[in-house]
Short mmCIF file of C-alpha atoms in Angstrom, two decimals:
data_model
loop_
_atom_site.label_atom_id
_atom_site.label_comp_id
_atom_site.label_asym_id
_atom_site.label_seq_id
_atom_site.Cartn_x
_atom_site.Cartn_y
_atom_site.Cartn_z
CA UNK A 1 67.60 17.46 -9.25
CA UNK A 2 69.78 16.04 -6.47
CA UNK A 3 71.39 12.79 -7.60
CA UNK A 4 71.69 10.29 -4.71
CA UNK A 5 74.64 7.88 -4.44
CA UNK A 6 74.63 4.87 -6.74
CA UNK A 7 73.40 1.79 -4.88
CA UNK A 8 75.91 -0.91 -4.08
CA UNK A 9 75.37 -4.66 -4.21
CA UNK A 10 77.13 -7.48 -2.35
CA UNK A 11 79.09 -9.80 -4.63
CA UNK A 12 77.21 -12.77 -6.08
CA UNK A 13 78.52 -15.32 -8.59
CA UNK A 14 75.28 -15.59 -10.55
CA UNK A 15 75.57 -14.26 -14.11
CA UNK A 16 74.28 -10.81 -14.93
CA UNK A 17 72.38 -10.00 -18.10
CA UNK A 18 73.64 -7.23 -20.40
CA UNK A 19 72.95 -6.27 -24.00
CA UNK A 20 76.53 -7.08 -25.02
CA UNK A 21 76.60 -10.42 -23.18
CA UNK A 22 73.36 -11.63 -24.71
CA UNK A 23 74.45 -10.35 -28.11
CA UNK A 24 77.45 -12.70 -28.04
CA UNK A 25 75.31 -15.55 -26.68
CA UNK A 26 72.76 -15.07 -29.44
CA UNK A 27 75.32 -14.98 -32.26
CA UNK A 28 77.57 -17.86 -31.26
CA UNK A 29 77.45 -20.04 -28.15
CA UNK A 30 81.08 -21.13 -28.61
CA UNK A 31 82.36 -17.56 -28.71
CA UNK A 32 80.21 -16.93 -25.64
CA UNK A 33 81.93 -19.82 -23.86
CA UNK A 34 85.41 -18.49 -24.65
CA UNK A 35 84.44 -14.93 -23.71
CA UNK A 36 82.85 -15.71 -20.35
CA UNK A 37 83.88 -19.23 -19.32
CA UNK A 38 87.35 -19.68 -20.81
CA UNK A 39 88.80 -20.73 -17.46
CA UNK A 40 86.70 -23.90 -17.65
CA UNK A 41 88.24 -25.01 -20.96
CA UNK A 42 90.07 -28.32 -20.52
CA UNK A 43 91.79 -28.29 -23.92
CA UNK A 44 93.09 -24.76 -24.52
CA UNK A 45 95.43 -22.96 -22.14
CA UNK A 46 94.19 -19.97 -20.20
CA UNK A 47 97.09 -17.95 -21.56
CA UNK A 48 95.99 -18.57 -25.15
CA UNK A 49 92.34 -17.79 -24.45
CA UNK A 50 93.29 -14.58 -22.64
CA UNK A 51 95.63 -13.61 -25.47
CA UNK A 52 92.85 -13.97 -28.05
CA UNK A 53 90.29 -12.33 -25.80
CA UNK A 54 92.52 -9.27 -25.45
CA UNK A 55 92.93 -8.73 -29.20
CA UNK A 56 91.57 -5.40 -30.34
CA UNK A 57 90.59 -4.18 -33.80
CA UNK A 58 91.01 -0.99 -35.76
CA UNK A 59 87.36 -0.01 -35.28
CA UNK A 60 87.21 -1.04 -31.63
CA UNK A 61 90.38 0.80 -30.66
CA UNK A 62 89.32 3.94 -32.52
CA UNK A 63 86.08 3.87 -30.54
CA UNK A 64 87.88 3.30 -27.24
CA UNK A 65 90.19 6.26 -27.81
CA UNK A 66 87.38 8.62 -28.81
CA UNK A 67 85.30 7.46 -25.86
CA UNK A 68 88.10 8.18 -23.41
CA UNK A 69 88.90 11.55 -24.99
CA UNK A 70 85.27 12.61 -24.60
CA UNK A 71 85.26 11.36 -21.02
CA UNK A 72 88.33 13.43 -20.18
CA UNK A 73 86.90 16.49 -21.90
CA UNK A 74 83.68 16.25 -19.90
CA UNK A 75 85.68 15.95 -16.68
CA UNK A 76 87.53 19.09 -17.72
CA UNK A 77 84.19 20.83 -18.38
CA UNK A 78 83.19 20.20 -14.77
CA UNK A 79 86.05 22.52 -13.81
CA UNK A 80 85.83 25.13 -16.56
CA UNK A 81 83.57 26.02 -19.46
CA UNK A 82 86.27 27.88 -21.34
CA UNK A 83 86.13 27.27 -25.10
CA UNK A 84 87.80 24.10 -26.32
CA UNK A 85 91.02 24.54 -28.26
CA UNK A 86 90.60 22.24 -31.22
CA UNK A 87 94.36 21.92 -31.98
CA UNK A 88 95.13 21.10 -28.33
CA UNK A 89 92.33 18.59 -28.07
CA UNK A 90 93.40 16.86 -31.28
CA UNK A 91 96.97 16.73 -29.99
CA UNK A 92 95.65 15.22 -26.77
CA UNK A 93 93.79 12.60 -28.82
CA UNK A 94 96.91 11.90 -30.90
CA UNK A 95 99.02 11.33 -27.79
CA UNK A 96 96.37 9.04 -26.36
CA UNK A 97 96.24 7.12 -29.64
CA UNK A 98 100.00 6.60 -29.60
CA UNK A 99 99.95 5.41 -25.98
CA UNK A 100 97.03 3.04 -26.49
CA UNK A 101 98.40 1.48 -29.66
CA UNK A 102 101.77 0.71 -28.04
CA UNK A 103 100.28 -1.95 -25.81
CA UNK A 104 97.63 -3.46 -28.11
CA UNK A 105 97.68 -6.37 -30.53
CA UNK A 106 95.33 -5.84 -33.46
CA UNK A 107 93.34 -8.83 -34.68
CA UNK A 108 93.87 -7.69 -38.27
CA UNK A 109 97.62 -8.10 -37.79
CA UNK A 110 97.45 -11.25 -35.67
CA UNK A 111 95.37 -13.00 -38.30
CA UNK A 112 97.49 -11.57 -41.13
CA UNK A 113 94.70 -9.56 -42.73
CA UNK A 114 97.03 -6.54 -42.62
CA UNK A 115 100.78 -6.23 -42.33
CA UNK A 116 100.47 -3.57 -39.67
CA UNK A 117 98.12 -1.17 -37.92
CA UNK A 118 99.95 1.92 -36.71
CA UNK A 119 98.98 4.73 -34.37
CA UNK A 120 99.04 7.00 -37.41
CA UNK A 121 96.49 4.77 -39.15
CA UNK A 122 94.19 4.81 -36.14
CA UNK A 123 94.52 8.54 -35.58
CA UNK A 124 93.25 9.28 -39.08
CA UNK A 125 89.95 7.73 -38.00
CA UNK A 126 90.04 9.18 -34.49
CA UNK A 127 90.62 12.72 -35.75
CA UNK A 128 87.62 12.52 -38.09
CA UNK A 129 85.38 11.40 -35.24
CA UNK A 130 86.75 14.08 -32.90
CA UNK A 131 86.04 16.71 -35.56
CA UNK A 132 82.42 15.55 -35.74
CA UNK A 133 82.15 15.63 -31.95
CA UNK A 134 83.54 19.15 -31.62
CA UNK A 135 81.01 20.53 -34.11
CA UNK A 136 77.96 18.53 -33.02
CA UNK A 137 74.87 20.17 -31.60
CA UNK A 138 74.95 17.92 -28.53
CA UNK A 139 78.24 19.38 -27.33
CA UNK A 140 76.80 22.86 -27.83
CA UNK A 141 73.78 21.80 -25.74
CA UNK A 142 76.05 20.52 -22.96
CA UNK A 143 77.85 23.87 -22.83
CA UNK A 144 74.70 26.01 -22.96
CA UNK A 145 72.12 23.95 -21.05
CA UNK A 146 73.77 21.27 -18.94
CA UNK A 147 76.92 22.95 -17.63
CA UNK A 148 75.23 24.86 -14.74
CA UNK A 149 74.62 21.50 -13.02
CA UNK A 150 77.98 19.98 -13.89
CA UNK A 151 78.76 19.15 -10.26
CA UNK A 152 76.03 16.51 -10.44
CA UNK A 153 77.19 14.93 -13.70
CA UNK A 154 77.96 11.24 -13.60
CA UNK A 155 80.79 10.42 -15.98
CA UNK A 156 81.57 6.74 -16.41
CA UNK A 157 80.49 5.62 -12.94
CA UNK A 158 82.70 3.06 -11.27
CA UNK A 159 81.91 -0.63 -11.42
CA UNK A 160 80.01 -2.35 -14.19
CA UNK A 161 76.63 -0.66 -13.95
CA UNK A 162 75.06 -3.40 -11.86
CA UNK A 163 71.34 -3.10 -11.30
CA UNK A 164 68.23 -5.24 -10.92
CA UNK A 165 65.57 -5.76 -13.58
CA UNK A 166 62.63 -7.95 -12.57
CA UNK A 167 64.86 -9.15 -9.71
CA UNK A 168 67.48 -10.42 -12.18
CA UNK A 169 71.03 -9.15 -12.00
CA UNK A 170 71.80 -6.91 -14.97
CA UNK A 171 74.58 -4.63 -16.14
CA UNK A 172 73.71 -1.35 -17.87
CA UNK A 173 76.67 1.00 -17.52
CA UNK A 174 76.04 4.52 -18.76
CA UNK A 175 78.67 6.75 -20.38
CA UNK A 176 77.37 10.10 -19.23
CA UNK A 177 74.39 11.12 -17.08
CA UNK A 178 73.36 14.70 -16.38
CA UNK A 179 70.45 16.16 -14.46
CA UNK A 180 68.79 19.24 -15.89
CA UNK A 181 66.05 20.62 -13.65
CA UNK A 182 63.58 17.76 -13.10
CA UNK A 183 64.86 15.48 -15.86
CA UNK A 184 67.78 13.11 -16.22
CA UNK A 185 69.66 12.94 -19.53
CA UNK A 186 71.77 9.94 -20.51
CA UNK A 187 74.13 10.15 -23.46
CA UNK A 188 75.80 7.17 -25.11
CA UNK A 189 78.53 7.92 -27.67
CA UNK A 190 78.86 5.60 -30.67
CA UNK A 191 81.58 5.59 -33.30
CA UNK A 192 80.43 2.59 -35.34
CA UNK A 193 77.50 1.83 -37.57
CA UNK A 194 73.97 2.63 -36.48
CA UNK A 195 72.08 -0.31 -35.01
CA UNK A 196 68.84 1.10 -33.66
CA UNK A 197 67.47 -2.26 -32.57
CA UNK A 198 70.48 -3.06 -30.39
CA UNK A 199 71.09 0.49 -29.23
CA UNK A 200 67.43 1.07 -28.33
CA UNK A 201 67.71 -1.89 -25.96
CA UNK A 202 70.81 -0.36 -24.41
CA UNK A 203 69.05 2.97 -23.93
CA UNK A 204 66.05 1.36 -22.23
CA UNK A 205 68.46 -0.53 -19.98
CA UNK A 206 70.24 2.70 -19.06
CA UNK A 207 66.92 4.33 -18.25
CA UNK A 208 65.92 1.48 -15.96
CA UNK A 209 69.37 1.59 -14.34
CA UNK A 210 68.94 5.29 -13.56
CA UNK A 211 65.37 4.77 -12.43
CA UNK A 212 66.43 2.01 -10.03
CA UNK A 213 69.43 3.81 -8.55
CA UNK A 214 67.99 7.32 -8.33
CA UNK A 215 64.38 6.50 -7.45
CA UNK A 216 62.89 8.36 -10.38
CA UNK A 217 60.26 7.41 -12.91
CA UNK A 218 61.87 6.02 -16.07
CA UNK A 219 59.72 8.35 -18.12
CA UNK A 220 61.56 11.32 -16.56
CA UNK A 221 64.74 10.04 -18.19
CA UNK A 222 65.87 11.05 -21.65
CA UNK A 223 68.25 8.43 -23.11
CA UNK A 224 70.00 9.31 -26.35
CA UNK A 225 72.54 7.53 -28.50
CA UNK A 226 74.87 9.98 -30.26
CA UNK A 227 76.39 8.64 -33.49
CA UNK A 228 79.64 10.40 -34.33
CA UNK A 229 80.79 8.53 -37.45
CA UNK A 230 80.69 8.61 -40.42
CA UNK A 231 78.17 11.41 -39.88
CA UNK A 232 76.68 12.94 -36.78
CA UNK A 233 73.22 11.67 -35.86
CA UNK A 234 71.15 11.20 -32.72
CA UNK A 235 68.40 8.86 -31.64
CA UNK A 236 66.38 9.22 -28.45
CA UNK A 237 64.37 6.26 -27.27
CA UNK A 238 60.74 6.96 -26.42
CA UNK A 239 59.89 5.25 -23.17
CA UNK A 240 56.37 3.83 -22.99
CA UNK A 241 54.69 1.41 -20.63
CA UNK A 242 54.67 -1.11 -23.47
CA UNK A 243 58.35 -1.03 -24.40
CA UNK A 244 59.41 -0.95 -20.74
CA UNK A 245 57.29 -4.04 -20.03
CA UNK A 246 58.61 -5.75 -23.16
CA UNK A 247 62.17 -4.99 -22.16
CA UNK A 248 61.71 -6.39 -18.66
CA UNK A 249 60.22 -9.54 -20.16
CA UNK A 250 63.14 -9.83 -22.59
CA UNK A 251 65.65 -9.58 -19.75
CA UNK A 252 63.89 -12.40 -17.91
CA UNK A 253 63.60 -14.58 -21.02
CA UNK A 254 67.18 -14.01 -22.17
CA UNK A 255 68.61 -14.57 -18.69
CA UNK A 256 66.80 -17.91 -18.47
CA UNK A 257 68.16 -18.86 -21.90
CA UNK A 258 71.72 -18.28 -20.66
CA UNK A 259 70.94 -20.20 -17.47
CA UNK A 260 70.20 -23.26 -19.63
CA UNK A 261 73.91 -23.50 -20.45
CA UNK A 262 74.89 -23.71 -16.80
CA UNK A 263 75.13 -26.75 -14.62
CA UNK A 264 75.22 -24.59 -11.50
CA UNK A 265 73.24 -21.37 -11.84
CA UNK A 266 74.00 -19.87 -8.43
CA UNK A 267 77.76 -20.28 -8.89
CA UNK A 268 77.71 -19.52 -12.63
CA UNK A 269 79.44 -22.75 -13.63
CA UNK A 270 78.92 -23.76 -17.27
CA UNK A 271 78.16 -27.09 -18.84
CA UNK A 272 80.88 -28.72 -20.92
CA UNK A 273 82.30 -26.73 -23.85
CA UNK A 274 80.74 -29.09 -26.39
CA UNK A 275 77.30 -27.96 -25.21
CA UNK A 276 78.09 -24.47 -26.57
CA UNK A 277 77.30 -24.80 -30.27
CA UNK A 278 79.35 -23.14 -32.99
CA UNK A 279 77.60 -20.72 -35.28
CA UNK A 280 77.06 -21.56 -38.93
CA UNK A 281 77.46 -17.90 -39.92
CA UNK A 282 80.70 -17.70 -41.90
CA UNK A 283 80.73 -13.89 -41.84
CA UNK A 284 80.58 -13.82 -38.05
CA UNK A 285 83.40 -16.38 -37.78
CA UNK A 286 85.61 -14.32 -40.05
CA UNK A 287 85.84 -11.55 -37.44
CA UNK A 288 85.88 -13.64 -34.26
CA UNK A 289 88.95 -13.31 -32.05
CA UNK A 290 88.77 -17.00 -31.17
CA UNK A 291 88.78 -18.45 -34.68
CA UNK A 292 92.31 -19.82 -34.20
CA UNK A 293 91.18 -22.23 -31.49
CA UNK A 294 87.60 -22.73 -32.67
CA UNK A 295 88.58 -23.95 -36.17
CA UNK A 296 85.09 -23.78 -37.58
CA UNK A 297 85.44 -25.21 -41.06
CA UNK A 298 83.56 -23.60 -43.93
#
């Protein structure tokens, strides 16, 4: 299959739906405000909001490092299919872990849940995930089945995965897309807990993204989430007319819900901060980067 260029869109200010954006909106409107509209806050400095927004966590950083290691390995596989040296790849991951952790502030340390989070701590987790990846059947499949068409692989395409779903702007950025004969395969690597409800929505979004950009029927697309920790597991979404229609309807409904918190939809300007309600979920607050300035009292 010949993969055409990804379509480009002129800039527009109007918000774009995504699974992650709506997930924040659904859980806590105040966190949503700080995450997407912090520059409109009249009480808290932009420097403080940006500082809190940039906090990472042990789990998040482990996932980022593994994700980028896999990306770099796949780029290498486009040039050569020589066997992977496990010691060298683990050393590569260790170096990346050290470099990433130098410039990051961990929320666990910032909020004094831990005295420190070191690169050594993070690499213990990263190495376990890398081990699972190197022995998984999906990597074997990539070597044996997908590698002949490696020149057409799409690995972390540039931009944010902008597309259109029911004429609404949406973002569905894929990790890894490969054509094999007359089918398109999309792989999404996960290093956290399994969440089939959320991840199924992501997979359907990826399929519609590929369908839109490459002018192919969504049912010719195989979208799979690959869980790498604590154990290897895979889930492939089954695309049907029903779940595609339901997904399109959800995107429209959820986009309109987010629009309700704007005073200017076209320019994506929010209503006042007080209109963005705080959650009453104490567990969710406990892990929110913005809890210092939100001060939700339980």
